[in-house]
C-alpha positions in Angstrom: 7.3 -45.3 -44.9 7.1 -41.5 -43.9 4.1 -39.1 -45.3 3.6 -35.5 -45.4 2.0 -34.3 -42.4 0.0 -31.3 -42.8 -3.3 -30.3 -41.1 -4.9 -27.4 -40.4 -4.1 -25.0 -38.0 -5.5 -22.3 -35.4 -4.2 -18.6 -35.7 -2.8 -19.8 -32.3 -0.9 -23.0 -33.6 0.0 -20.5 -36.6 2.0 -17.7 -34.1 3.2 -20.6 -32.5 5.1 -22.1 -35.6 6.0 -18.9 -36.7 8.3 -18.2 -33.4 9.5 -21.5 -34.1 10.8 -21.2 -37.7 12.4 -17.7 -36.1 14.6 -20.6 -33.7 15.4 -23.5 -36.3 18.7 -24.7 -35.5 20.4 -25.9 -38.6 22.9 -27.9 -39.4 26.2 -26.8 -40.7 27.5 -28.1 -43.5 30.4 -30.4 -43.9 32.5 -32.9 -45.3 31.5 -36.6 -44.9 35.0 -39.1 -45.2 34.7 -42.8 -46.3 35.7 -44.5 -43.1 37.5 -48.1 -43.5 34.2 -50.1 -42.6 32.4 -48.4 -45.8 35.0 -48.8 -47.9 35.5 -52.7 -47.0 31.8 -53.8 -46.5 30.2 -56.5 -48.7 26.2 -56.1 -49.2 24.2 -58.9 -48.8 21.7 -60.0 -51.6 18.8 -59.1 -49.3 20.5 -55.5 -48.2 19.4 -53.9 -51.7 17.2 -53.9 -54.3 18.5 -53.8 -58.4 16.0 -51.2 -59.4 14.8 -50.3 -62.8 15.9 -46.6 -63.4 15.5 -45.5 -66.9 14.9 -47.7 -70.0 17.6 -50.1 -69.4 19.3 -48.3 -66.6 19.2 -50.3 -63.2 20.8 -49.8 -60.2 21.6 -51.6 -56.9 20.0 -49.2 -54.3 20.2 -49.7 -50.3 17.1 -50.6 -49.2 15.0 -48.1 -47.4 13.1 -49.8 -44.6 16.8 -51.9 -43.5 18.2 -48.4 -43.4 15.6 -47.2 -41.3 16.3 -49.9 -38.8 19.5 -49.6 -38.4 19.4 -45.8 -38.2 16.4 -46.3 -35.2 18.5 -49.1 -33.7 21.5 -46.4 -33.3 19.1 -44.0 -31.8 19.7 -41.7 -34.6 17.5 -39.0 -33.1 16.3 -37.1 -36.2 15.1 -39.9 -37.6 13.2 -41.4 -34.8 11.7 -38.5 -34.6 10.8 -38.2 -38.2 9.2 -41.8 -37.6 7.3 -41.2 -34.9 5.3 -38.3 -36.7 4.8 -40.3 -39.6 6.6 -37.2 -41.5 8.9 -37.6 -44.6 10.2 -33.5 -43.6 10.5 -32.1 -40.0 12.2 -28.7 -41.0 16.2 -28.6 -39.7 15.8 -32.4 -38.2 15.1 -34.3 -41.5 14.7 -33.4 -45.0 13.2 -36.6 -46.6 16.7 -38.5 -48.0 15.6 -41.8 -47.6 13.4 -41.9 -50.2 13.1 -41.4 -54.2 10.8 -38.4 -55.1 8.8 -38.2 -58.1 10.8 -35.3 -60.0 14.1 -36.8 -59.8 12.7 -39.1 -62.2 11.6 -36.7 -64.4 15.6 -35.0 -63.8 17.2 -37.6 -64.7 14.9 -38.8 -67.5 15.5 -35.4 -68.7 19.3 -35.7 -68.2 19.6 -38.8 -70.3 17.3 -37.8 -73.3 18.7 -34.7 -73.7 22.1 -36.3 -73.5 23.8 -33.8 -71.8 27.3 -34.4 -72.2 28.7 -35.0 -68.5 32.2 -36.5 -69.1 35.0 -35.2 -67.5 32.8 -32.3 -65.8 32.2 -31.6 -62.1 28.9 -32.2 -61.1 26.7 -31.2 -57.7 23.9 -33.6 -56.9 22.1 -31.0 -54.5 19.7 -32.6 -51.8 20.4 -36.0 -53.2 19.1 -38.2 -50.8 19.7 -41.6 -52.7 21.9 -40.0 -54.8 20.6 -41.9 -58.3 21.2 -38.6 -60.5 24.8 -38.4 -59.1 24.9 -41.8 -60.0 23.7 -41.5 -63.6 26.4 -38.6 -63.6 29.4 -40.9 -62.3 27.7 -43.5 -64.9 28.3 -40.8 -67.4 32.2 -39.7 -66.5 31.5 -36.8 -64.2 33.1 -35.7 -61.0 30.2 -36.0 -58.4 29.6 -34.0 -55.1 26.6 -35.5 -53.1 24.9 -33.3 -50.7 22.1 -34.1 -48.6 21.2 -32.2 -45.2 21.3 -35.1 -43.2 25.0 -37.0 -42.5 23.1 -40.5 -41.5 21.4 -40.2 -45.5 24.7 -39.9 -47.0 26.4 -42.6 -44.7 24.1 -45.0 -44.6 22.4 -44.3 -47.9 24.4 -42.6 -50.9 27.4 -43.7 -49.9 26.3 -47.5 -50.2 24.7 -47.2 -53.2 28.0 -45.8 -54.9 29.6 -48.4 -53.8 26.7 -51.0 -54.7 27.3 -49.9 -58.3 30.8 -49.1 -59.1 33.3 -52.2 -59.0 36.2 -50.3 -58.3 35.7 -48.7 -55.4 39.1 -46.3 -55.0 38.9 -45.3 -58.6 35.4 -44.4 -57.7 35.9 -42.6 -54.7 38.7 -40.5 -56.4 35.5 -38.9 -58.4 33.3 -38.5 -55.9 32.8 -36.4 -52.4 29.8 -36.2 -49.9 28.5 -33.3 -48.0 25.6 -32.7 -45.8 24.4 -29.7 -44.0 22.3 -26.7 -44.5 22.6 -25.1 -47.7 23.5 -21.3 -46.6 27.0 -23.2 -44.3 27.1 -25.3 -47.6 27.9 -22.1 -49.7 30.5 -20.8 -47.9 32.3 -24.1 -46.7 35.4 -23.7 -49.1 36.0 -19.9 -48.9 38.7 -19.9 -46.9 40.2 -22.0 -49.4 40.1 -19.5 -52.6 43.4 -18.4 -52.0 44.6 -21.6 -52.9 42.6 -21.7 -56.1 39.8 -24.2 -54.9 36.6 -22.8 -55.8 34.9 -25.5 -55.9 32.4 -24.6 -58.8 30.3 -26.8 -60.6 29.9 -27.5 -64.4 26.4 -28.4 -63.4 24.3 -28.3 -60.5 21.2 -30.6 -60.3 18.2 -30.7 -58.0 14.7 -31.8 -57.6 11.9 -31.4 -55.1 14.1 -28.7 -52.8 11.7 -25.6 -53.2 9.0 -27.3 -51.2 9.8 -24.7 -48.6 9.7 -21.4 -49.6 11.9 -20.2 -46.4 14.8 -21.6 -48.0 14.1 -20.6 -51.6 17.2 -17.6 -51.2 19.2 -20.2 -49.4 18.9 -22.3 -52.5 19.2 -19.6 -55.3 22.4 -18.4 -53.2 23.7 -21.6 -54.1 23.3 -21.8 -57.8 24.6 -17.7 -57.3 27.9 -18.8 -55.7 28.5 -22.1 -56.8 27.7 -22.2 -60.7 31.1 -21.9 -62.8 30.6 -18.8 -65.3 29.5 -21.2 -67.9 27.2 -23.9 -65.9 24.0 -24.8 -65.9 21.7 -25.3 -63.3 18.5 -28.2 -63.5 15.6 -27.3 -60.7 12.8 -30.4 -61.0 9.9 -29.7 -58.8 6.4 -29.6 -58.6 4.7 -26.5 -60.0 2.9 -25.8 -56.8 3.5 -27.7 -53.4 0.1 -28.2 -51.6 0.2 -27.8 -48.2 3.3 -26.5 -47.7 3.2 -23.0 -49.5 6.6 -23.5 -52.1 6.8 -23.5 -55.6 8.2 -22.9 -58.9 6.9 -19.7 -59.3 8.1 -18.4 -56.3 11.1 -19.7 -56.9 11.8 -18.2 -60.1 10.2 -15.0 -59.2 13.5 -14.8 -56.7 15.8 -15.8 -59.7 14.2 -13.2 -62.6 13.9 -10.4 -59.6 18.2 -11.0 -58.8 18.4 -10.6 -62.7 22.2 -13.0 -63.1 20.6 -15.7 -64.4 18.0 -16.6 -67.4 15.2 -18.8 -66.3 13.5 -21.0 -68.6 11.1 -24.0 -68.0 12.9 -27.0 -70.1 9.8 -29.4 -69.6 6.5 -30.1 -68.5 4.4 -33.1 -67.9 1.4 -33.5 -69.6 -0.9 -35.3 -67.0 -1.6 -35.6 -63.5 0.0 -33.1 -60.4 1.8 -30.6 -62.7 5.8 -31.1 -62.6 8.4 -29.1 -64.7 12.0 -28.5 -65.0 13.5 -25.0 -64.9 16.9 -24.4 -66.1 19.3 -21.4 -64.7 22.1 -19.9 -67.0 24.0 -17.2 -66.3 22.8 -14.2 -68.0 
């Protein structure tokens, strides 16, 4: 569908993109409801696609290029936009939720062969886009918050595909809540609500392919900083160097080891092809 689009620039087009990070206009973050129409909605057979996950994992997914119709066909104006560059990531438009990235698989393969034990624990699936590693989390007995920058991923995307695989749909949705926004509004969206004793910290905070951009690398961290319980762990699955768009996980980490609160170790590697690894955050 959508590819990276990166060419090479002029020291002119450089300044030029410079003043225009300086203006980015994100989107705050907030709380996306269920309405009635998602809740009651049946999916046609030709709607989604039963996708092999892991091993013998498979799940119903919404598909992608129906989604992308339907978004157009409501003049969703991000992701027209999106469209008409050919560009999976237009920075504070669209962040690239409509599709499945290569390092989520390696997350969640990772996830299930460690057998991390997930029941009963609250669980953020950070950038999820389709949301399959909340879903193997749900699968596994967690409490799941999905967060994905764009509002039309999570409505027209995530939130289907929970529904596509869990039968019961109120039990399900008493275990689950969606977000989308930016992730600096993200960290601060429940502090007016420590007094009451909702901190809103996670067990476990999972994410992969969100350090492409290495302007938001502190926005990241800061959530991991402010949203890890005292005893969580934090899974980062990314490629080791992002060509053509300047992030990494050495970056990354150097902003993690330089804050000194958490310890960073690289959990896995892969062993072939574009390098790919998983880096693990606990609290020091």
């Amino acid at each position: 569908m959508f590819k990276f689009g990166f060419s090479e620039t002029n020291d002119a087009e450089e300044n030029s993109s410079n003043k225009e990070k300086s203006v980015l206009n994100w989107i705050n973050a907030s709380r996306i409801e269920v309405t009635p129409s998602d809740y009651d909605r049946n999916y046609e057979s030709d709607e989604y696609l039963e996708t092999k996950i892991f091993d013998e994992i498979k799940f119903k997914l919404i598909r992608s290029d129906k989604v992308l119709c339907n978004l157009i066909g409501n003049n969703s104006v991000n992701i027209i936009e999106a469209e008409s560059q050919h560009s999976d990531l237009i920075p504070a438009k669209y962040e690239g939720g409509l599709k499945i990235w290569e390092c989520t698989y390696d997350l969640l393969e990772y996830i299930i062969q460690e057998n991390i034990k997930l029941e009963t624990k609250l669980v953020l699936d950070l950038g999820c886009g389709v949301g399959i590693i909340g879903l193997i989390a749900l699968l596994k007995g967690s409490f799941v918050h999905f967060q994905d920058y764009n509002a039309e991923v999570i409505s027209s995307v995530t939130i289907p595909n929970v529904f596509l695989n869990f039968k019961d749909k109120q039990k399900t949705l008493e275990k689950c809540e969606f977000y989308c926004g930016d992730w600096a509004s993200f960290t601060m969206l429940f502090e007016k609500n420590i007094k009451n004793g909702d901190h809103k910290k996670y067990d476990f905070i999972f994410t992969s392919e969100t350090i492409y951009n290495s302007e938001n690398h502190k926005k990241l961290y800061e959530v991991f900083k402010k949203k890890l319980k005292p005893h969580g762990i934090g899974l980062i699955a990314a490629k080791t160097y992002y060509f053509g768009v300047g992030g990494g996980m050495r970056q990354f980490e150097a902003i993690v080891k330089e804050d000194k609160m958490f310890d960073a170790e690289v959990v896995w590697r892969n062993s072939k092809g574009l390098q790919r690894e998983i880096l693990k955050l606990s609290w020091k």
